[in-house]
Short mmCIF file of C-alpha atoms in Angstrom, two decimals:
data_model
loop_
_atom_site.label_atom_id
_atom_site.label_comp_id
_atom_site.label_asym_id
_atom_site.label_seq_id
_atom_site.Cartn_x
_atom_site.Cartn_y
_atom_site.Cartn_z
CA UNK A 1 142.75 0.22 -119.81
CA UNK A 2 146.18 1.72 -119.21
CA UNK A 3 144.59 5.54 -120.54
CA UNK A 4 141.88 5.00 -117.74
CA UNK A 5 144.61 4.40 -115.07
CA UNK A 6 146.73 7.56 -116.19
CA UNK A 7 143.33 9.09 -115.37
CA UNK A 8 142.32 7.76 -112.69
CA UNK A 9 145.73 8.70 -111.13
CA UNK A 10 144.74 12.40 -111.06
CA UNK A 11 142.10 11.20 -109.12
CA UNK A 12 144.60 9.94 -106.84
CA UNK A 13 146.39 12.45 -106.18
CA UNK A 14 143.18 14.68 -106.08
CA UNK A 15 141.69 12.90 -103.03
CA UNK A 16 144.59 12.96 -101.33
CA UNK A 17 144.99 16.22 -101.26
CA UNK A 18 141.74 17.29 -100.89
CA UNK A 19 140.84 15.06 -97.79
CA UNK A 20 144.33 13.05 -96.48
CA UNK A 21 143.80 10.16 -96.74
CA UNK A 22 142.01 7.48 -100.04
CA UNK A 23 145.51 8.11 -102.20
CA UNK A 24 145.96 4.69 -101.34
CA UNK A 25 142.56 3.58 -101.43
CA UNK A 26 142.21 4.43 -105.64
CA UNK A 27 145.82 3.35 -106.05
CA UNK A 28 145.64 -0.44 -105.26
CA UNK A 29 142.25 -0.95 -107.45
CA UNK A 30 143.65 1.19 -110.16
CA UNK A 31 147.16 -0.71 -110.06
CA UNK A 32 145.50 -4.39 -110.08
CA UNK A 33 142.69 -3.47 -112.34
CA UNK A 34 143.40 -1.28 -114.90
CA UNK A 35 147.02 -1.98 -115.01
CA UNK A 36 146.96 -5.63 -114.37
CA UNK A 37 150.05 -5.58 -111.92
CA UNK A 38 149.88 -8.23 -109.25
CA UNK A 39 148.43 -7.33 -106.17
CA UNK A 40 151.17 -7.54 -103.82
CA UNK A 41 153.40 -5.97 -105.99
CA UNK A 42 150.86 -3.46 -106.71
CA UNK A 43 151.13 -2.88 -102.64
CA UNK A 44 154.80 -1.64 -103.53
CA UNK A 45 153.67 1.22 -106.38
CA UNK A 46 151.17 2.05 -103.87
CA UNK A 47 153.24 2.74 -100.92
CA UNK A 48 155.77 4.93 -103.53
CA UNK A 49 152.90 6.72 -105.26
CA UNK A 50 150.70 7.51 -102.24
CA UNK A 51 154.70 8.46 -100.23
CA UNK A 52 155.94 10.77 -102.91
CA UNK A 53 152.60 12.67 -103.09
CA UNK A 54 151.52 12.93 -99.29
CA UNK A 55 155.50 14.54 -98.88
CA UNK A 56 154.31 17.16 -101.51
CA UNK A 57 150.99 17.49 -100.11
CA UNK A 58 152.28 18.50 -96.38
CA UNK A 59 153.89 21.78 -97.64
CA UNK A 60 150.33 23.99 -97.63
CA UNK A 61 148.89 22.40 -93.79
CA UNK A 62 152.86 23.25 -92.79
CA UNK A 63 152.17 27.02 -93.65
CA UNK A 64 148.76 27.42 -92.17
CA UNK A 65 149.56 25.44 -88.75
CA UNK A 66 147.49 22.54 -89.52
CA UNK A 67 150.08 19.94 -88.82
CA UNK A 68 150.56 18.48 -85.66
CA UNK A 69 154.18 17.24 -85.52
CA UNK A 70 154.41 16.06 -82.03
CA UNK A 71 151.70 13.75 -82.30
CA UNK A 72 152.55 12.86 -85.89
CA UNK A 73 155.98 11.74 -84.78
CA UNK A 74 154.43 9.45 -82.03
CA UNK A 75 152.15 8.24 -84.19
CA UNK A 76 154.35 7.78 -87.34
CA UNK A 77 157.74 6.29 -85.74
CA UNK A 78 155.92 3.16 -84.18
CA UNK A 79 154.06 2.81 -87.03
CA UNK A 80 156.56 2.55 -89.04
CA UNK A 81 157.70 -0.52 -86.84
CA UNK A 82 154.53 -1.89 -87.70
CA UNK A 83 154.67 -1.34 -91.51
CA UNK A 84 158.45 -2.95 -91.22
CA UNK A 85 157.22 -6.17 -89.28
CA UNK A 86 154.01 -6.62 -91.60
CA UNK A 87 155.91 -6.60 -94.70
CA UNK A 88 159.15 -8.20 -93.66
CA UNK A 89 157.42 -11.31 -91.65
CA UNK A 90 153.44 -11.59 -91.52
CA UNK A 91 152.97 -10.94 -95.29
CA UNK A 92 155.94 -13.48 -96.42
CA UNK A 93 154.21 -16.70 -94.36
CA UNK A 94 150.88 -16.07 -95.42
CA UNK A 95 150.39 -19.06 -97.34
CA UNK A 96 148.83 -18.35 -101.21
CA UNK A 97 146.22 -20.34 -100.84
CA UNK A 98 143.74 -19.93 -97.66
CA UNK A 99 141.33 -22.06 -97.52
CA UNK A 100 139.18 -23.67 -100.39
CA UNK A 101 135.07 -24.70 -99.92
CA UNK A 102 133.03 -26.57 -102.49
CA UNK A 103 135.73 -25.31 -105.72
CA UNK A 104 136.18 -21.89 -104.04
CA UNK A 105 139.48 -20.69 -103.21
CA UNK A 106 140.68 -17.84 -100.79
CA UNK A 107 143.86 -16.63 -102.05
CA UNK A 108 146.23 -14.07 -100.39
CA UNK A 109 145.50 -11.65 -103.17
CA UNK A 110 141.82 -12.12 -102.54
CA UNK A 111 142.25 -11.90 -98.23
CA UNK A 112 144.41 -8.76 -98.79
CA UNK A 113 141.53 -6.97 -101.10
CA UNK A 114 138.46 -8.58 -98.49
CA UNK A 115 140.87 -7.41 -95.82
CA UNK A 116 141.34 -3.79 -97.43
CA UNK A 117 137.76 -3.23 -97.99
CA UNK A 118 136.18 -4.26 -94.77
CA UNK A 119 138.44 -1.92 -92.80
CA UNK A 120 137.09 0.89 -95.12
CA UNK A 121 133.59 -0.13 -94.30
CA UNK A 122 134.36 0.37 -90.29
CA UNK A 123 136.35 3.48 -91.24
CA UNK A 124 133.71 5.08 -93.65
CA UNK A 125 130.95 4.15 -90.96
CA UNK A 126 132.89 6.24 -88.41
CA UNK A 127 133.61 9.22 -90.41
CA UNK A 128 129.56 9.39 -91.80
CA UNK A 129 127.87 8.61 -87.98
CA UNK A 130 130.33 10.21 -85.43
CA UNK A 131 130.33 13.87 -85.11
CA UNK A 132 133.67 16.01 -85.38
CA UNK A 133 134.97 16.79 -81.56
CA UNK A 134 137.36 19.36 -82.04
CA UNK A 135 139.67 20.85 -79.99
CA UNK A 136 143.34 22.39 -79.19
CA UNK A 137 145.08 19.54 -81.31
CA UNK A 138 148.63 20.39 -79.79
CA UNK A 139 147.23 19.34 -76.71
CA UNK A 140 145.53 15.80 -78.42
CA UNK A 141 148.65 14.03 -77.76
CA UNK A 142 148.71 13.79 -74.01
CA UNK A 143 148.07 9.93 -73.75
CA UNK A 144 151.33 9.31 -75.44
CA UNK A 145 151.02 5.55 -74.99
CA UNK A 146 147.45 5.73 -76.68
CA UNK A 147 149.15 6.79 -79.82
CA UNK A 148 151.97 4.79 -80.40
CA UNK A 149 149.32 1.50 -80.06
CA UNK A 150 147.43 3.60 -82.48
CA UNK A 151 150.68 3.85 -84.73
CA UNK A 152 151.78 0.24 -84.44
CA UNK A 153 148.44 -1.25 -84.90
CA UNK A 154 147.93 0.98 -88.01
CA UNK A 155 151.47 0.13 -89.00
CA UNK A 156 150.54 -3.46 -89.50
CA UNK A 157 147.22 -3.18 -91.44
CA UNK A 158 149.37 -0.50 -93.66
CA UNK A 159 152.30 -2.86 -94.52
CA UNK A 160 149.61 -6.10 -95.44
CA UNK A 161 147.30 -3.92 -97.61
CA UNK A 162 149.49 -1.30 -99.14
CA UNK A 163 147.94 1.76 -97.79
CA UNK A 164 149.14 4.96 -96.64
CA UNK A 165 146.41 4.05 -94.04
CA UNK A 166 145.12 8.11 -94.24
CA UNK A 167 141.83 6.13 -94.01
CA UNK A 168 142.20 4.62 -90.59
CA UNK A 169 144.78 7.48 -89.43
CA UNK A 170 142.12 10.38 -90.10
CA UNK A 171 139.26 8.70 -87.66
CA UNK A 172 142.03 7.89 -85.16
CA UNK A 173 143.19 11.22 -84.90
CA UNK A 174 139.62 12.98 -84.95
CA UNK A 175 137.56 10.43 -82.55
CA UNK A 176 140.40 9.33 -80.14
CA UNK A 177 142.75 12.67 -80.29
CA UNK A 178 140.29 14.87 -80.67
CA UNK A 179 141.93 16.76 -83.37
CA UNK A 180 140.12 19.01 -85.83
CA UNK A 181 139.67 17.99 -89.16
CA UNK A 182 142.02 19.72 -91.14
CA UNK A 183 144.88 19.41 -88.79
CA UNK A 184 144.01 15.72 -88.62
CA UNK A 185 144.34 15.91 -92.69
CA UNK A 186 147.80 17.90 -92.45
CA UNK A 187 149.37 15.79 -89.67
CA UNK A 188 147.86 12.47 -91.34
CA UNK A 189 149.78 13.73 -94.62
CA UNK A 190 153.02 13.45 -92.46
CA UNK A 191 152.22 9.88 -91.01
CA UNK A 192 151.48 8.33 -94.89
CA UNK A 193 154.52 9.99 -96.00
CA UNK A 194 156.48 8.35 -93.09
CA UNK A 195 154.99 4.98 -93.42
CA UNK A 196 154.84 4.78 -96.85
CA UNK A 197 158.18 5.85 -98.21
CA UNK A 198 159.70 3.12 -95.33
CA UNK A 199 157.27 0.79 -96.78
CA UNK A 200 158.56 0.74 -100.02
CA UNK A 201 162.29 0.59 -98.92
CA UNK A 202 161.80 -2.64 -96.39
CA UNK A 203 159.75 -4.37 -99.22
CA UNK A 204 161.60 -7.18 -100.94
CA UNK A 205 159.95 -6.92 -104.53
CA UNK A 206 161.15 -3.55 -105.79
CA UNK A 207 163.77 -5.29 -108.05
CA UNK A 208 159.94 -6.28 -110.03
CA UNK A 209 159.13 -2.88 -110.51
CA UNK A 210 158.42 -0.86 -113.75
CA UNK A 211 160.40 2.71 -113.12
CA UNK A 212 159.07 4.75 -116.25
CA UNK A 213 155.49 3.52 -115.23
CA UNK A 214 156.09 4.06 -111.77
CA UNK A 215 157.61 7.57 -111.97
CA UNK A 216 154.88 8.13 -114.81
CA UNK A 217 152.20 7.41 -112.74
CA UNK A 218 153.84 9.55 -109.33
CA UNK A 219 154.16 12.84 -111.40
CA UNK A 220 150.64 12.62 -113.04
CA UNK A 221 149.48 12.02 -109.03
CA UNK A 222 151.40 14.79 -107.72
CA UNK A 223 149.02 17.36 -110.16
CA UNK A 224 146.04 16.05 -108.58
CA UNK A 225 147.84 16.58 -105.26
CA UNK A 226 148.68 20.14 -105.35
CA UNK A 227 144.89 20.66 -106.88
CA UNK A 228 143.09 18.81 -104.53
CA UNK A 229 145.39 20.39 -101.36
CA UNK A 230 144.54 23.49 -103.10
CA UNK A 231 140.88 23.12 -102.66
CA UNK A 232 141.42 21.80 -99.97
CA UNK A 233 142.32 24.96 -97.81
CA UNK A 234 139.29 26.65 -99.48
CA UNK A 235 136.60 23.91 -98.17
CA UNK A 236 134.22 23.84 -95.54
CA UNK A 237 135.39 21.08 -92.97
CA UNK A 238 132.11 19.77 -92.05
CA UNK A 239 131.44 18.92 -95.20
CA UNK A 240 134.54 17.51 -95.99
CA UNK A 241 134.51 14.90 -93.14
CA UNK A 242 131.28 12.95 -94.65
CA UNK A 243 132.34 13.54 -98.09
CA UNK A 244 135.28 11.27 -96.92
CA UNK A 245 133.26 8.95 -95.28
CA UNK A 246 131.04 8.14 -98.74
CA UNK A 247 133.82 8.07 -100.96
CA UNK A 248 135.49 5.36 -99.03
CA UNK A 249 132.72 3.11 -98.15
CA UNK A 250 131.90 3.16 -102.34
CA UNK A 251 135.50 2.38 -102.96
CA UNK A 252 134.92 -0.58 -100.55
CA UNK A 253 131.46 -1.84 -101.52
CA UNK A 254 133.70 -1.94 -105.60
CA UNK A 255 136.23 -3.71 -104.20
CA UNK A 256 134.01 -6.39 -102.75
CA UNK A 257 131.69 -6.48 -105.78
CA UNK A 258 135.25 -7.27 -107.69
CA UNK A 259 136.70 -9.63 -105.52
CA UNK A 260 133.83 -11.41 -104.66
CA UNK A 261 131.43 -11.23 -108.18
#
C-alpha cells in the first residue's frame, strides 16, 4: 500500500498546482489509508505536505500577477487565528467517542472524515452550479470585514480537518470577492501556505511524526506541484473551475463510502 501512496502523492502535488486547492483533500485519505497513520496525526503530515508545496507553487501566479496579496493577507492572518484556536482548544476536548446507537459508534476520527467530506459536497456543488463572476480582483477586497470572517471561519474548519482549506478558500474568493479564477488559485496558494505551515507548528503531536517519510512524501509532492502549476498557466479557466468542482465532490462521495461502508 505504501508504493500506491508514493504515487498517489504526485497526484497531490499535481492538483494542487494545477487548480489551488484538493492538496489537502488527497493527502488526508492517502495518509490514513494507504499509509495507515492515525487520522489526527495524519492532519499534521497534511498541513506540512500541502504548506511546503503551496509555498513552491506561489512562485509562477507571483510572476504573471495572479496573486492578490492584499486580500490574501486579510484573509490569511485571521485565519490563521482560526487554525491556532481549532487545533490548540476545540480539537483537544472533543471527546473520542461521540455518540453510540444500536452498537454503532461515532468516533472523532470518524466526525473529522464525515465532517471533511460534507464540506466538499457544499464546496464542489458551488464550484459545478455557480457561474465564474470575474472582475478587477485588486479591487475584491473592499469589504475588509467580509474577509477576515471569511478567514477565521475557514481557519477553524482548516485546523479540525487538516486542510489547506484551498477547497473552501477558492469558492470564497470567486463567489463572494469576485475574483477571477486563476488569481483566486494564486492568492489561495498564499492563504494554504500561511495556514498550513502555522498549523503544523501550533500542533502538539509533531514529536509522533516520521521525518524520512514525511520529507519523502513532501519532495515527491513538490514534482507534481511544479507540473501541475505548469499546466496550470497553459489551461483554459472555464474549464478548470468545474473540473475542480468534480474532482472534489468524488473525493467526498470516497470518503463517505469509507467511513461509512
Amino acid at each position: 500500500m505504501e508504493m500506491l501512496g508514493f504515487i498517489a502523492a504526485i497526484g497531490i502535488g499535481l492538483i494542487l498546482g494545477l487548480i489551488g486547492a484538493g492538496g489537502s483533500i488527497l493527502t488526508v485519505p492517502v495518509m490514513v489509508y494507504l499509509f495507515a497513520i492515525d487520522p489526527f496525526l495524519a492532519t499534521t503530515y497534511s498541513l506540512f505536505i500541502v504548506g511546503i508545496s503551496s509555498l513552491a507553487g506561489i512562485v509562477p501566479y507571483t510572476l504573471k500577477r495572479q496573486v492578490d496579496f492584499k486580500t490574501s493577507i486579510f484573509f490569511g492572518i485571521p485565519s490563521i487565528l482560526g487554525v491556532f484556536v481549532s487545533r490548540r482548544y476545540i480539537h483537544p476536548i472533543i471527546p473520542n467517542d461521540i455518540i453510540q446507537i444500536n452498537g454503532w459508534m461515532l468516533s472523532k476520527d470518524m466526525l473529522l472524515m464525515l465532517l471533511f467530506a460534507v464540506l466538499m459536497v457544499f464546496a464542489a456543488l458551488n464550484m459545478i452550479w455557480k457561474k465564474e463572476i470575474a472582475t478587477d480582483p485588486y479591487k475584491a477586497n473592499d469589504q475588509i470585514g467580509k474577509i477576515i470572517f471569511q478567514g477565521i471561519l475557514i481557519g477553524i474548519l482548516v485546523g479540525l480537518v487538516g486542510a489547506g482549506g484551498g477547497f473552501l478558500i477558492i469558492p470564497a474568493l470567486i463567489i463572494f470577492n469576485k475574483m477571477s479564477l486563476k488569481t483566486a488559485i494564486g492568492s489561495s496558494l498564499l492563504i494554504i501556505a500561511l495556514n498550513s505551515l502555522f498549523g503544523f507548528i501550533s500542533s502538539t503531536n509533531i514529536d509522533e511524526i516520521h521525518w524520512p517519510l514525511l520529507l519523502e512524501i513532501t519532495a515527491i509532492a513538490l514534482a507534481g506541484m511544479l507540473l501541475g502549476s505548469w499546466i496550470s498557466q497553459k489551461a483554459d479557466a472555464a474549464k478548470l473551475k468545474p473540473f475542480f468542482g468534480y474532482f472534489v465532490l468524488f473525493m467526498a462521495i470516497w470518503i463517505l463510502y469509507q467511513e461509512l461502508h
